[in-house]
C-alpha positions as a printed NumPy array, in Angstrom:
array([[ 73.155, 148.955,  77.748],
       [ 72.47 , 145.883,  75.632],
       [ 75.335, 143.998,  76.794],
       [ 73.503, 140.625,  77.717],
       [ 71.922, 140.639,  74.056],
       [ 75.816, 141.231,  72.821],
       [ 76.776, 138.207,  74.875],
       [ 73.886, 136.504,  73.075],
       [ 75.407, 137.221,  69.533],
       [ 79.278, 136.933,  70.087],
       [ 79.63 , 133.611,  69.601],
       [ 78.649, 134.508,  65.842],
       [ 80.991, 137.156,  64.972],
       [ 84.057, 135.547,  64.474],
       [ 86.478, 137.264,  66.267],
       [ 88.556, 134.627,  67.621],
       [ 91.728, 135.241,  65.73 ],
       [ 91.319, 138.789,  67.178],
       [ 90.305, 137.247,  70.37 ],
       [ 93.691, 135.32 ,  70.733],
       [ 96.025, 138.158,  69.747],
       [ 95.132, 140.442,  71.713],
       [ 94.919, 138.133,  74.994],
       [ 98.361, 137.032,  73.681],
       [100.015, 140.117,  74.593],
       [ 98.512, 140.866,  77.839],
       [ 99.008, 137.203,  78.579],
       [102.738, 137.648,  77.335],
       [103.546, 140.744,  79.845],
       [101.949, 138.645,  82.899],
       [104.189, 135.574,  82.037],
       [107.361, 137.914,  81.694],
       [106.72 , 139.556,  84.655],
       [105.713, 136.701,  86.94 ],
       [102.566, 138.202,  87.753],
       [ 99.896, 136.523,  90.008],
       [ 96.655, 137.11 ,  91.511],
       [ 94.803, 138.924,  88.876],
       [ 91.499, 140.272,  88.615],
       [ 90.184, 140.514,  84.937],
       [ 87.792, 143.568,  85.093],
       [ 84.859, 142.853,  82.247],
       [ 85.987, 139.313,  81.485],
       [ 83.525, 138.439,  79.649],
       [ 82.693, 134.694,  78.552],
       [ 86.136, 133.883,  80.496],
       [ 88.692, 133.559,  77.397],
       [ 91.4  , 135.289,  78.906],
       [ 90.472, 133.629,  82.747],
       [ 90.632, 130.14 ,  80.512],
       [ 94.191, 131.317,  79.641],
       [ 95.251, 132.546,  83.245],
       [ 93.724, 128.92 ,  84.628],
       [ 95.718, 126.782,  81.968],
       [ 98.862, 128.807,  82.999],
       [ 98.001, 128.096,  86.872],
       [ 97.456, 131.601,  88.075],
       [ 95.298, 132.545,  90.899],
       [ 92.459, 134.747,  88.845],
       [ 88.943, 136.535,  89.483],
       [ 86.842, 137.7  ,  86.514],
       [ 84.158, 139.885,  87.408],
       [ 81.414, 141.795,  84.649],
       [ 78.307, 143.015,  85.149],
       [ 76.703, 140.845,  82.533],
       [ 74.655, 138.179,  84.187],
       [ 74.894, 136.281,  80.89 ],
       [ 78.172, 136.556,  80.382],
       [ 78.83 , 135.399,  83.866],
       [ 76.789, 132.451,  83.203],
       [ 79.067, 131.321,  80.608],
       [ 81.747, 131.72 ,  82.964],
       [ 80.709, 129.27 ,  85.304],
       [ 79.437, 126.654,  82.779],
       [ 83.063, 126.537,  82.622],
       [ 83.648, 126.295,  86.135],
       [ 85.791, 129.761,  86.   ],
       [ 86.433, 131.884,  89.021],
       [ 84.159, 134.567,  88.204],
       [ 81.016, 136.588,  89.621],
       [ 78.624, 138.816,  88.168],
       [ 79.315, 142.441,  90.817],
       [ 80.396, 145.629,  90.395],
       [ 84.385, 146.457,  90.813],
       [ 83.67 , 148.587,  93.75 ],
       [ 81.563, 145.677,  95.587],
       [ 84.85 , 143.978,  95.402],
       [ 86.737, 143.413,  99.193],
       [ 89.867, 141.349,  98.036],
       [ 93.643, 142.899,  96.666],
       [ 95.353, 141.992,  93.711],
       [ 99.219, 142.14 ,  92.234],
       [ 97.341, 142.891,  89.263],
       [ 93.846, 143.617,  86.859],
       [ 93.4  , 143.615,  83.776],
       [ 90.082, 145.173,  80.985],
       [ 90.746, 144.11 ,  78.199],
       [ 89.06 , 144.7  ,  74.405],
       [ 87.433, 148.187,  74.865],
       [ 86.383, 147.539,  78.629],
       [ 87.159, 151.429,  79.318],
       [ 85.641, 152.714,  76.213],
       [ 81.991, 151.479,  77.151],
       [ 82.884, 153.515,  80.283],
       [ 81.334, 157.1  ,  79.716],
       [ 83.818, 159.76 ,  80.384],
       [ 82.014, 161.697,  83.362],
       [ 82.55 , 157.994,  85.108],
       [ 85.665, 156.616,  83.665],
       [ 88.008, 158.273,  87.124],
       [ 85.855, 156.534,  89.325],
       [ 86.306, 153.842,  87.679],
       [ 89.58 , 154.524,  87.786],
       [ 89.733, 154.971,  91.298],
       [ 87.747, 151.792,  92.093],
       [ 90.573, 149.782,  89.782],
       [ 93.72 , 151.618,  92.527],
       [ 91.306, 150.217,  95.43 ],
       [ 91.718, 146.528,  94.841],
       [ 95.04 , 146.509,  93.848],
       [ 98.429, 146.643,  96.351],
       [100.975, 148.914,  96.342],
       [102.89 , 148.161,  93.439],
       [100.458, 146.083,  91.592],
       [100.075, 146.563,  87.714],
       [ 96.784, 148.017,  85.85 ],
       [ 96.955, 146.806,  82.322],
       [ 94.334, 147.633,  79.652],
       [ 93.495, 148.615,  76.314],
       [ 91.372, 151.102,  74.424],
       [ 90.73 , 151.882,  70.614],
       [ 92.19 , 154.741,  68.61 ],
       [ 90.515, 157.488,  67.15 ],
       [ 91.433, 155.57 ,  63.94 ],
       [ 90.375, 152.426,  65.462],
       [ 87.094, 154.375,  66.043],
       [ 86.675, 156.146,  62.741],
       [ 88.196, 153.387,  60.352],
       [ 87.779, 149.954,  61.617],
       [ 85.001, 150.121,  63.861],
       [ 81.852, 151.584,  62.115],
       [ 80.087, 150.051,  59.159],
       [ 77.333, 147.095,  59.268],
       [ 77.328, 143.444,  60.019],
       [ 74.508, 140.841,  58.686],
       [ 74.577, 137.175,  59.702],
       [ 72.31 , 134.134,  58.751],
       [ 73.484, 131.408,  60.651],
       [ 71.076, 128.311,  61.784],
       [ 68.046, 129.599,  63.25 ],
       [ 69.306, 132.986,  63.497],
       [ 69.508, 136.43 ,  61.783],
       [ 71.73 , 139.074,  63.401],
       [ 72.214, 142.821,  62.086],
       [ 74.778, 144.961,  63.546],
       [ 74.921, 148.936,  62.532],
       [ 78.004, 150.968,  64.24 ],
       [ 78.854, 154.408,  63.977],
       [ 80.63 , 157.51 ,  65.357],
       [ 79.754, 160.406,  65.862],
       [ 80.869, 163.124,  68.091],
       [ 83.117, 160.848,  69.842],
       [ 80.94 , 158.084,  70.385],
       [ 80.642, 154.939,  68.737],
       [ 76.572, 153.546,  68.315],
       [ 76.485, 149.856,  67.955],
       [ 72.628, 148.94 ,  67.361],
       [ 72.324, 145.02 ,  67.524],
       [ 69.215, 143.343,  66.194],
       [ 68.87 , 139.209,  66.66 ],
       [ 65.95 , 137.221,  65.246],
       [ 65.17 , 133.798,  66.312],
       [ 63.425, 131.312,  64.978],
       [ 60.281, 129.711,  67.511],
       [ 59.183, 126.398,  67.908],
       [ 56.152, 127.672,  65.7  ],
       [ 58.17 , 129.017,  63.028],
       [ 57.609, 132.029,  63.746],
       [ 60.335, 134.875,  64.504],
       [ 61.349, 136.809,  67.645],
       [ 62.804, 139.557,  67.376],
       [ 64.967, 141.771,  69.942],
       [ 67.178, 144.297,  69.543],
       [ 69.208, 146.838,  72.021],
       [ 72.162, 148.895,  71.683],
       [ 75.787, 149.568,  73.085],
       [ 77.531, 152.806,  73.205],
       [ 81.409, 153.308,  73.312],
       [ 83.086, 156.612,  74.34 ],
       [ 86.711, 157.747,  72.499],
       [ 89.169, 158.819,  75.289],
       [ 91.793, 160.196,  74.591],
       [ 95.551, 159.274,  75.469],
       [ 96.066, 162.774,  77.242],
       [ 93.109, 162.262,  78.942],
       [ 93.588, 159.134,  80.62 ],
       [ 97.067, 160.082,  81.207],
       [ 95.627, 162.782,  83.203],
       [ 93.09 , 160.865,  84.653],
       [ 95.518, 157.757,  85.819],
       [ 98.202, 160.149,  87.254],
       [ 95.859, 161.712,  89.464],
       [ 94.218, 158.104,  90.87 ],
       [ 97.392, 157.158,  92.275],
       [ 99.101, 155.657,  88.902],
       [102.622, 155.603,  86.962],
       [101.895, 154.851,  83.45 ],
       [105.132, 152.713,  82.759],
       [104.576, 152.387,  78.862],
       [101.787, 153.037,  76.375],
       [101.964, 150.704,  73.342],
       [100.619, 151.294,  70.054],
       [ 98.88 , 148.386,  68.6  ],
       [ 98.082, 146.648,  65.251],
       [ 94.784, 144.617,  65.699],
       [ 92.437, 144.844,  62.981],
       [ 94.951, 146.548,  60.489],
       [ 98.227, 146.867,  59.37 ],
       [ 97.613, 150.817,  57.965],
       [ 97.577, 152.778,  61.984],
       [ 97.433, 151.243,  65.28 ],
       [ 94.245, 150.573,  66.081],
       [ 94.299, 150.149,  69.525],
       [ 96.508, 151.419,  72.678],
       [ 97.911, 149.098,  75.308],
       [ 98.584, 151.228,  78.747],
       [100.985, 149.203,  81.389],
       [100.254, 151.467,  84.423],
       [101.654, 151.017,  88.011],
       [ 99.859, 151.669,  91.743],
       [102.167, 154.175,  93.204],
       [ 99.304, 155.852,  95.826]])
């Protein structure tokens, strides 16, 4: 999956209004609830660990983007590039947030699942989010072109049979003047609310509230917001 050439070209898609909303809201229910000891589960470049620090919470990111992880601790975050079942510590809580379980194929996604109850104590809260089939269908497809600096970057999504096909292609400009070129892609999988209602129930969780939410659009909620508990 090409997510070490997406951390390459993030920095250049403006999403950081998107960025801040949605880390508002998760950031909002940890604040209300007095929650501490988190573990942010595909955290990226470290936006919402920078937000967790500032608020002085203890925090581990983890993703399994070396890149990404890089960028981490360039700004000296608390965060390591392993897989979620490498992981030995408990939490109170973790986090995925922006589509973490959607690039999660479905044959895997109770494992991962499963993996998530393991690190966490009895009582601790799983928070997360995934897109909508409108989310899918209406706001995420379509193409991107940017021409920034040295750089050209094309991005082509779309969905089809319940996945969502993002090809990215970056050129950069050499000391010669010449072009590289490389290009990879990234795959998202729809899930359904009844199916990881299903799938949480059975890994030991209480879903305590699924929120519809507005990210991209004001038209349908784009995105879900599932508040889950460890009862097993």
């Amino acid at each position: 999956m090409g997510l070490d050439l997406y951390a390459k070209v993030e920095p250049y898609l403006d999403f950081e209004e998107e960025v801040y909303t949605l880390h508002k809201e998760f950031l909002r229910f940890v604040m209300v609830n007095d929650l501490n000891n988190i573990i942010d589960i595909g955290c990226g470049q470290g936006y919402f660990l920078e937000n967790l620090k500032v608020n002085k919470k203890e925090y581990f990111g983890i993703d399994l983007s070396v890149e990404q992880i890089k960028v981490c601790q360039e700004k000296n975050l608390n965060a390591q590039a392993i897989a979620l079942k490498d992981v030995k510590e408990k939490f109170d809580c973790a986090t995925a947030i922006f589509d973490v379980l959607n690039y999660i194929p479905k044959k895997e996604l109770k494992q991962f699942i499963k993996e998530t109850n393991l690190v966490l104590n009895q009582g601790a809260y799983f928070i997360f989010d995934v897109n909508s089939l409108f989310g899918f269908e209406e706001v995420a497809q379509g193409c991107i072109t940017i021409d920034v600096e040295d750089k050209f970057i094309a991005i082509d999504a779309n969905f089809e049979n319940n996945k969502l096909q993002t090809d990215i292609t970056l050129f950069e400009k050499q000391e010669n003047g010449m072009f590289s070129k490389e290009s990879d892609s990234i795959i998202q999988e729809y899930h359904s609310k009844e199916f990881l209602t299903k799938l949480l129930k059975e890994s030991g969780f209480e879903i305590v509230e699924i929120k519809e939410f507005n990210l991209h659009t004001d038209d349908n909620a784009d995105k879900l917001i599932f508040i889950c508990k460890k009862i097993a």
